[in-house]
GROMACS .gro file of C-alpha atoms in nm:
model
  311
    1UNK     CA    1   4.389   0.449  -3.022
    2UNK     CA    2   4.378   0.427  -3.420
    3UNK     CA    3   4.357   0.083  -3.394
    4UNK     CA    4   4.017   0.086  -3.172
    5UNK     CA    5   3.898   0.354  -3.405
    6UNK     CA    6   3.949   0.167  -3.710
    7UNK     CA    7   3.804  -0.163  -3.515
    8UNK     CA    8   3.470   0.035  -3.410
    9UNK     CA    9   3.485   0.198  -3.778
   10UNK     CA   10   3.194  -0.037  -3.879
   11UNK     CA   11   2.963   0.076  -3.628
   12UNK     CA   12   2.945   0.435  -3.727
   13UNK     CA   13   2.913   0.346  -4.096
   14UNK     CA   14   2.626   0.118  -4.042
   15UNK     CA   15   2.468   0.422  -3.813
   16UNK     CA   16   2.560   0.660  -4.159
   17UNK     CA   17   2.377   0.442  -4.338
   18UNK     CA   18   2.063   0.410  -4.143
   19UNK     CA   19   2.108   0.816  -4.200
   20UNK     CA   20   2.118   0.818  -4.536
   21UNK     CA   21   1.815   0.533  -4.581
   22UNK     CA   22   1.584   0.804  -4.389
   23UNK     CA   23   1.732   1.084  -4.526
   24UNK     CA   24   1.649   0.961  -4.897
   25UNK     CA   25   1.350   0.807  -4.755
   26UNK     CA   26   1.378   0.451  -4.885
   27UNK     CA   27   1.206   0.330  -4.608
   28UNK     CA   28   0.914   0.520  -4.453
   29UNK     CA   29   0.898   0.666  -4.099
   30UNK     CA   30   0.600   0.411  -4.012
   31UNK     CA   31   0.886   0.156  -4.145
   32UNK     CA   32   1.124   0.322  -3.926
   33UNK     CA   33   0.919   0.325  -3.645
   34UNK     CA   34   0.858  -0.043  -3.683
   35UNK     CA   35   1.176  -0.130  -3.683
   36UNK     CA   36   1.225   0.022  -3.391
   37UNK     CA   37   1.017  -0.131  -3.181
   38UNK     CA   38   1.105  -0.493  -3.298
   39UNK     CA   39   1.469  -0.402  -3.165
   40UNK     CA   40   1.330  -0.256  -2.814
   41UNK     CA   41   1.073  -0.525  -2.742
   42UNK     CA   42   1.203  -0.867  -2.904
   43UNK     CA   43   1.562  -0.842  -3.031
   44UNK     CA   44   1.759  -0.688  -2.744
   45UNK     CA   45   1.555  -0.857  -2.470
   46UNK     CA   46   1.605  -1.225  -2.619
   47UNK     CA   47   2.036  -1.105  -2.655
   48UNK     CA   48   1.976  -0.963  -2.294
   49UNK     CA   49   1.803  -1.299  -2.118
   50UNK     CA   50   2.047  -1.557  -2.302
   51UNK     CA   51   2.356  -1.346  -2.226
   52UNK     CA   52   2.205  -1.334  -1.814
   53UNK     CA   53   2.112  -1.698  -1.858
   54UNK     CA   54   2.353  -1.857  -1.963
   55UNK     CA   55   2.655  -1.652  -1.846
   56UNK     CA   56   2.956  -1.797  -1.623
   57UNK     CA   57   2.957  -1.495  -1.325
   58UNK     CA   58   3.192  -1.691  -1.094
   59UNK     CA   59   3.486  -1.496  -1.253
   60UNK     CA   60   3.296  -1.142  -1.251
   61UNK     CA   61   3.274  -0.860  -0.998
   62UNK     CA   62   2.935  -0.865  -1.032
   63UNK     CA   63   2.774  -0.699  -0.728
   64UNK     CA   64   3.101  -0.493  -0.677
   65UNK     CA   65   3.038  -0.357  -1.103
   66UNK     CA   66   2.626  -0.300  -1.028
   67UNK     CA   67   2.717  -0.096  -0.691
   68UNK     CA   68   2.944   0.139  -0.925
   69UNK     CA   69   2.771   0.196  -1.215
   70UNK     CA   70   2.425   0.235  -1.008
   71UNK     CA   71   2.616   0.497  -0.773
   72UNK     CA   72   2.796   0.695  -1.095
   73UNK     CA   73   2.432   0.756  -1.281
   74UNK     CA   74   2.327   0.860  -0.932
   75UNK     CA   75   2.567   1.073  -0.847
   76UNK     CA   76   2.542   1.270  -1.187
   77UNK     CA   77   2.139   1.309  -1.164
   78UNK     CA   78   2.163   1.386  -0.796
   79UNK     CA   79   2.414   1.674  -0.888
   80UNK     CA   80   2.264   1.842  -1.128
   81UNK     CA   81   1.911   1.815  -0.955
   82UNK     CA   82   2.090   1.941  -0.616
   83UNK     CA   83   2.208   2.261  -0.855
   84UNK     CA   84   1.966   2.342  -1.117
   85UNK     CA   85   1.870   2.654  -1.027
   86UNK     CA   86   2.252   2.804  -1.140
   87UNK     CA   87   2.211   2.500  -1.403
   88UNK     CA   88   1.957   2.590  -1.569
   89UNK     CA   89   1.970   3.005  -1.504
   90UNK     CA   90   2.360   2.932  -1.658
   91UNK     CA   91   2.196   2.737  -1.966
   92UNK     CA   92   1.918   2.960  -1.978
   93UNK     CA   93   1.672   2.693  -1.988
   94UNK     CA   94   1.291   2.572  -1.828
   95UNK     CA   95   1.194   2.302  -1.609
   96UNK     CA   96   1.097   2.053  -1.953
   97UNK     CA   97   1.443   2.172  -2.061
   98UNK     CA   98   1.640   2.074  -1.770
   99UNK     CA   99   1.470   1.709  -1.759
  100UNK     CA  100   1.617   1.683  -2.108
  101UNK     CA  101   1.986   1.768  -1.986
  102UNK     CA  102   1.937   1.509  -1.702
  103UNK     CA  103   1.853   1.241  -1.995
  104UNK     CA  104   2.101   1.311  -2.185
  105UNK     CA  105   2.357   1.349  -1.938
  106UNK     CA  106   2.283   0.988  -1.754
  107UNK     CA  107   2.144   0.749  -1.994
  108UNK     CA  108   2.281   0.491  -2.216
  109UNK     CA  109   2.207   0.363  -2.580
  110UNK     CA  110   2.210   0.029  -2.504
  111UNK     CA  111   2.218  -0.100  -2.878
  112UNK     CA  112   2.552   0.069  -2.925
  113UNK     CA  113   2.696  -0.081  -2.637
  114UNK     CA  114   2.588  -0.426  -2.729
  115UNK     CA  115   2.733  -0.409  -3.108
  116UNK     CA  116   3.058  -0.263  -2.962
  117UNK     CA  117   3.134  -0.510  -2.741
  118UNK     CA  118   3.148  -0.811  -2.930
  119UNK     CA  119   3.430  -0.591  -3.152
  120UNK     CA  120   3.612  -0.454  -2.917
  121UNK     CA  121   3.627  -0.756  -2.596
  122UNK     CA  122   3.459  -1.022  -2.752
  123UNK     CA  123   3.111  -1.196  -2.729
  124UNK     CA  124   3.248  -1.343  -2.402
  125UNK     CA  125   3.223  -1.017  -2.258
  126UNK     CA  126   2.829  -0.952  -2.378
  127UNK     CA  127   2.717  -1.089  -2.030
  128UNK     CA  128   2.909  -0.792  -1.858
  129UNK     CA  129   2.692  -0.518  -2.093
  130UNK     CA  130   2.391  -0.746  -1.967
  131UNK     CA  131   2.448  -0.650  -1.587
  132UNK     CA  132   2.459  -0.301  -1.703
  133UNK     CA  133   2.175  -0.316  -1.850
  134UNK     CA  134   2.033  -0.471  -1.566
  135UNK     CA  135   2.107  -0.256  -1.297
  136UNK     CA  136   2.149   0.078  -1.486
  137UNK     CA  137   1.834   0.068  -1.684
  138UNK     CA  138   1.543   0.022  -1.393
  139UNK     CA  139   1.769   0.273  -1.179
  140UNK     CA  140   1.737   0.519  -1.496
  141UNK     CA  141   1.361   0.479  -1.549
  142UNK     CA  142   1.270   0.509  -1.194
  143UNK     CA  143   1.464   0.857  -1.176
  144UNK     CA  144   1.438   0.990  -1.505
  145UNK     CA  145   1.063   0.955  -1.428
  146UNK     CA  146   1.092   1.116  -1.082
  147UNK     CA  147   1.309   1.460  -1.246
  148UNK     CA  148   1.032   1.459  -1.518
  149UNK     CA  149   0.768   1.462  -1.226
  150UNK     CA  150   0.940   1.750  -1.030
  151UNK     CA  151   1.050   1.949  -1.340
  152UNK     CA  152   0.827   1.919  -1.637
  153UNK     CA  153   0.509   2.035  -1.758
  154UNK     CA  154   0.209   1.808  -1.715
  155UNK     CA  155   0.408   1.551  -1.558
  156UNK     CA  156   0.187   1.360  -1.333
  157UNK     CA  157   0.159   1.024  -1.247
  158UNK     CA  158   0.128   0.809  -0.942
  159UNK     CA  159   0.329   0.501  -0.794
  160UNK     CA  160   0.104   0.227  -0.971
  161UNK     CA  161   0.205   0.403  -1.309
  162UNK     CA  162   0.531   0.439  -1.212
  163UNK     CA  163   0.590   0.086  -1.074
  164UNK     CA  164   0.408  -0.046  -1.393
  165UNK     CA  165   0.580   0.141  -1.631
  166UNK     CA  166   0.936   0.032  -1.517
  167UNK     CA  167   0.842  -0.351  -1.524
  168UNK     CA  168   0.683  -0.278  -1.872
  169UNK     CA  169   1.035  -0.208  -1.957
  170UNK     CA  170   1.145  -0.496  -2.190
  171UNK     CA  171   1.528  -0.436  -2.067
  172UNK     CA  172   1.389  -0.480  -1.713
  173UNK     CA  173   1.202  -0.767  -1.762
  174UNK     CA  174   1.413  -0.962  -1.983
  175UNK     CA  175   1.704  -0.887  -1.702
  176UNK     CA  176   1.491  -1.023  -1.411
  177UNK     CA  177   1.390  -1.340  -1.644
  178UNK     CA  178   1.743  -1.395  -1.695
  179UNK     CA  179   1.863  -1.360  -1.390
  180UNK     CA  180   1.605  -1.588  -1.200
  181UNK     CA  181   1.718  -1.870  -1.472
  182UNK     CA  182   2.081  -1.811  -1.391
  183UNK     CA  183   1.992  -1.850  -1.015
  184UNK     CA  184   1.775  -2.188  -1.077
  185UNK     CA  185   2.095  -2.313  -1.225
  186UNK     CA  186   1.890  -2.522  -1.508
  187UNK     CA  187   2.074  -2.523  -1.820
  188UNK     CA  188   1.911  -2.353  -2.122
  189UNK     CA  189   1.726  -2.594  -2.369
  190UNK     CA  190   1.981  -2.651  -2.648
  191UNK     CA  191   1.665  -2.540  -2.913
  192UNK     CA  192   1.584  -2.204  -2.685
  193UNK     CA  193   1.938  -2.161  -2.714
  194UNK     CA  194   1.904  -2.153  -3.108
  195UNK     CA  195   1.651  -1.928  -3.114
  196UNK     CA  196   1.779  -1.678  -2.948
  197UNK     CA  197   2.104  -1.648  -3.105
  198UNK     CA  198   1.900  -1.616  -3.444
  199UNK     CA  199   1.658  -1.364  -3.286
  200UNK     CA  200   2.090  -1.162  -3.149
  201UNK     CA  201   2.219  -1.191  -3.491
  202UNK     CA  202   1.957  -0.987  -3.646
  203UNK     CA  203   1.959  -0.749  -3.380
  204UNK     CA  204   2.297  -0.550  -3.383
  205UNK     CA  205   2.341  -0.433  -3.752
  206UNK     CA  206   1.926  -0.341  -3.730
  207UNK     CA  207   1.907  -0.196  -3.435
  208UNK     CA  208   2.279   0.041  -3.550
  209UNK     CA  209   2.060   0.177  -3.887
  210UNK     CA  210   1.732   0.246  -3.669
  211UNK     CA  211   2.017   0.477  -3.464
  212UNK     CA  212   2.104   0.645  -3.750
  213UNK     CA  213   1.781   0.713  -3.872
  214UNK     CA  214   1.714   0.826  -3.548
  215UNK     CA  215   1.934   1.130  -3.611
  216UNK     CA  216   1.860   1.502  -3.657
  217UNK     CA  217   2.136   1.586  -3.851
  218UNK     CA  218   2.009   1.965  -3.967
  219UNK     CA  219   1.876   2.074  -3.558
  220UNK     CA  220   2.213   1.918  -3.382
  221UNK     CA  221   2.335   2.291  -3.296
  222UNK     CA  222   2.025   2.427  -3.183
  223UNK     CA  223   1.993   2.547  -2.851
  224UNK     CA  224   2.338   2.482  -2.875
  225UNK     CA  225   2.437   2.568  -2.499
  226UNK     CA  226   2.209   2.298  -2.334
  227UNK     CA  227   2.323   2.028  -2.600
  228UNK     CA  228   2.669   2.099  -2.554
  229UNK     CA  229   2.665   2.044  -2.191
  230UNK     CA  230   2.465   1.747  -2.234
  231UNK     CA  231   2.736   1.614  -2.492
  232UNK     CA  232   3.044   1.728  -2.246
  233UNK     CA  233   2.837   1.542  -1.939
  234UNK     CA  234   2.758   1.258  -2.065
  235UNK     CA  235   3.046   1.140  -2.350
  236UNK     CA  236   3.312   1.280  -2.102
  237UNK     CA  237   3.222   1.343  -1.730
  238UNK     CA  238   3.030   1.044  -1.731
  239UNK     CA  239   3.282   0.746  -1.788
  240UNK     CA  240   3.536   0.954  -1.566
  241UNK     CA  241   3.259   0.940  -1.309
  242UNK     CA  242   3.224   0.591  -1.338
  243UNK     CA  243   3.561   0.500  -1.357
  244UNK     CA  244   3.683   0.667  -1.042
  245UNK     CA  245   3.369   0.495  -0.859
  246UNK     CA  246   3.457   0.129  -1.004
  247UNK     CA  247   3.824   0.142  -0.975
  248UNK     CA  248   3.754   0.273  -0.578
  249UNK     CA  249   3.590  -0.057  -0.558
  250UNK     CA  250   3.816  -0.275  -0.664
  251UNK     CA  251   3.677  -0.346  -1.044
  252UNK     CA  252   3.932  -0.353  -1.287
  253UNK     CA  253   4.030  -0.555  -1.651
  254UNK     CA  254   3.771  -0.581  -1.925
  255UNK     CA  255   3.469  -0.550  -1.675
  256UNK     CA  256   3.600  -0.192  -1.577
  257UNK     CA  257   3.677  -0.117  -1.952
  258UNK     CA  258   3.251  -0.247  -2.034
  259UNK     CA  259   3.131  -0.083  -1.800
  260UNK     CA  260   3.326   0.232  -1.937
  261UNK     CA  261   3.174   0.173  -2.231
  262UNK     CA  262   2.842   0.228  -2.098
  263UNK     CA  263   2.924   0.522  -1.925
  264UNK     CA  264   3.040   0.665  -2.267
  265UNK     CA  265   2.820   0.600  -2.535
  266UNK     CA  266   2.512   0.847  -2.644
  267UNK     CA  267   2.215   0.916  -2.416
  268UNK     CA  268   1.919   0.619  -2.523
  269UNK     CA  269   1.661   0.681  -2.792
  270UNK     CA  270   1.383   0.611  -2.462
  271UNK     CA  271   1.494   0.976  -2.389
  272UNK     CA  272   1.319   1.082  -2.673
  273UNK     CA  273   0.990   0.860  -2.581
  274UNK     CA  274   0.983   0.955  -2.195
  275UNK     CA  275   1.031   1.369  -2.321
  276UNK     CA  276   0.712   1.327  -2.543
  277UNK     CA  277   0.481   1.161  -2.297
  278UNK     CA  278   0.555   1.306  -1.976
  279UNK     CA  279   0.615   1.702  -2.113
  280UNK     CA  280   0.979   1.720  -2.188
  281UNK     CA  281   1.197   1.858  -2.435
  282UNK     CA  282   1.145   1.579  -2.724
  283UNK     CA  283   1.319   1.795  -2.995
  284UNK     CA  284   1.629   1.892  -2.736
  285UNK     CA  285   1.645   1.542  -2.674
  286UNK     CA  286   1.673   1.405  -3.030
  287UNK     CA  287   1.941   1.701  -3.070
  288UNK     CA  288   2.103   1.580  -2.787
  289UNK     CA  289   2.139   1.200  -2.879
  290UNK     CA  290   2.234   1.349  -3.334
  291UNK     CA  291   2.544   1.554  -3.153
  292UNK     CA  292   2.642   1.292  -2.889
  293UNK     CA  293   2.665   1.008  -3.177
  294UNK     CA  294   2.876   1.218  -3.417
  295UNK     CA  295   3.116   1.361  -3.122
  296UNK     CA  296   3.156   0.978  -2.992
  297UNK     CA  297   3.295   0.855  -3.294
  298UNK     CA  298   3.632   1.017  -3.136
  299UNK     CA  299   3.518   1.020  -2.756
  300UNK     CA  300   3.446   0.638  -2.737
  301UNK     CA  301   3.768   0.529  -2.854
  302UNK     CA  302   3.988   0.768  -2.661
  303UNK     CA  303   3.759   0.631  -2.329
  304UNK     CA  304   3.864   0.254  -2.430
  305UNK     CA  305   4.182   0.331  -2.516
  306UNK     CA  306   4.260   0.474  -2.145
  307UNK     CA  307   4.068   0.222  -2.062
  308UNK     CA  308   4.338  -0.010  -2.249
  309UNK     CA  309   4.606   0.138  -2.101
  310UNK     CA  310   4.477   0.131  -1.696
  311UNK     CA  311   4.427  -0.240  -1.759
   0.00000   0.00000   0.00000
């Protein structure tokens, strides 16, 4: 286990350090913000399409991995929706509130799972992050959305907007692109292939400092109760979840151990976004995803190091 943390060492620092650039404000929140958005909407895409495109599946449990990981971020929002009256009377929270715990209990930062796995498996193993990413991030929208329609204030929007908004998703779109090339079986122009591993080189160690200055660190203990359960959900219930589902269906070896990995990182900066517009609990949120970073510096490494062990 020291050896994964000292392997996935770099990946925290680089998050520190996108702490300290805000914190001292050497680059601007516009800046920031900009940043940001270059990562959503043209780095991780392009990594996300090439990795799809040009991927060898033969070898990969794919449908067998997308069943499991679909089923484990279902099972965890259907649960607490099922219960939130005790949830939420327990947590002593409001309908916005509760959305927030849902978010942070069941989504994924993609960009840490991306700059892990190259460390920790490989680049070979990027294309099994990319079916996560695939299947877990429509799946996500579509019911993050619906819990933000039946539980927060002035939450309203139809099935166009809806429909819309998840195909708007650059993770979405970039997934279906690359999985209608893989199933055309052309072979990716050598040049297309250039550019977009110059577009992924950029992305990982940019998209790692826009985390960290992402983070909250003075608010993380506020309303400490609902951010504690969202840290305990989704860092630890989460990838035990997921693992019991996957290993019930027969996935096992490094694409059990990825998909761990996305069970166990932080809850995705989108949370944040989706809070704002639709009448969450933005500030929760961000509180959320500042205590689920710091607290996964040890919980990610102990989940791939079981993970190590199983395989």
């Amino acid at each position: 286990m020291t050896g994964i943390f000292v392997a996935l060492l770099p990946v925290f620092i680089v998050i520190l350090a996108g702490a300290a650039l805000r914190r001292f404000n050497v680059i601007g929140e516009a800046q920031w913000l900009g940043l940001d958005q270059i990562c959503y909407f043209v780095l991780f895409p392009a990594i996300i399409f090439k990795e799809i495109a040009v991927a060898d599946f033969s070898n990969v449990p794919v449908f067998a991995m997308a069943a499991g990981m679909m089923l484990a971020v279902s099972l965890m929002i259907g649960v607490l929706v099922l219960f939130h009256r005790p949830v939420m009377a327990l947590l002593g929270i409001d309908g916005p509130q509760f959305t927030s715990l849902v978010q942070g209990a069941s989504r994924w930062h993609t960009f840490i799972v991306f700059a892990i796995v190259p460390l920790q498996f490989g680049a070979g193993a990027l294309p099994l992050a990319a079916v996560g990413a695939a299947t877990m991030t429509p799946l996500l929208n579509i019911l993050c959305v619906l819990v933000m329609v039946c539980f927060a204030r002035d939450a309203a929007i139809s099935a166009r907007q809806l429909f819309l908004s998840i195909l708007r998703n650059p993770f979405v779109f970039s997934s279906l692109g690359g999985v209608a090339w893989q199933l055309s079986g052309l072979e990716l122009p050598a040049m297309a292939l250039q550019v977009l591993d110059m577009i992924g080189r950029g992305a990982l160690g940019l998209a790692l400092l826009t985390v960290g200055a992402g983070l909250r660190l003075g608010e993380a203990v506020s309303k400490w109760p609902p951010v504690a359960a969202a840290v305990v959900l989704k860092l630890l219930v989460m990838p035990v979840l997921m693992g019991g589902i996957l290993t019930m269906l027969g996935v096992s070896g490094v694409p059990l151990a990825v998909a761990l990995l996305c069970a166990a990182v932080p809850t995705g900066s989108g949370s944040y976004v989706l809070a704002r517009q639709m009448g969450g609990d933005a500030p929760m949120v961000a509180n959320m995803l500042t205590l689920q970073v710091i607290v996964s510096v040890l919980t990610i490494p102990l989940v791939l190091y079981i993970a190590g062990v199983a395989r």
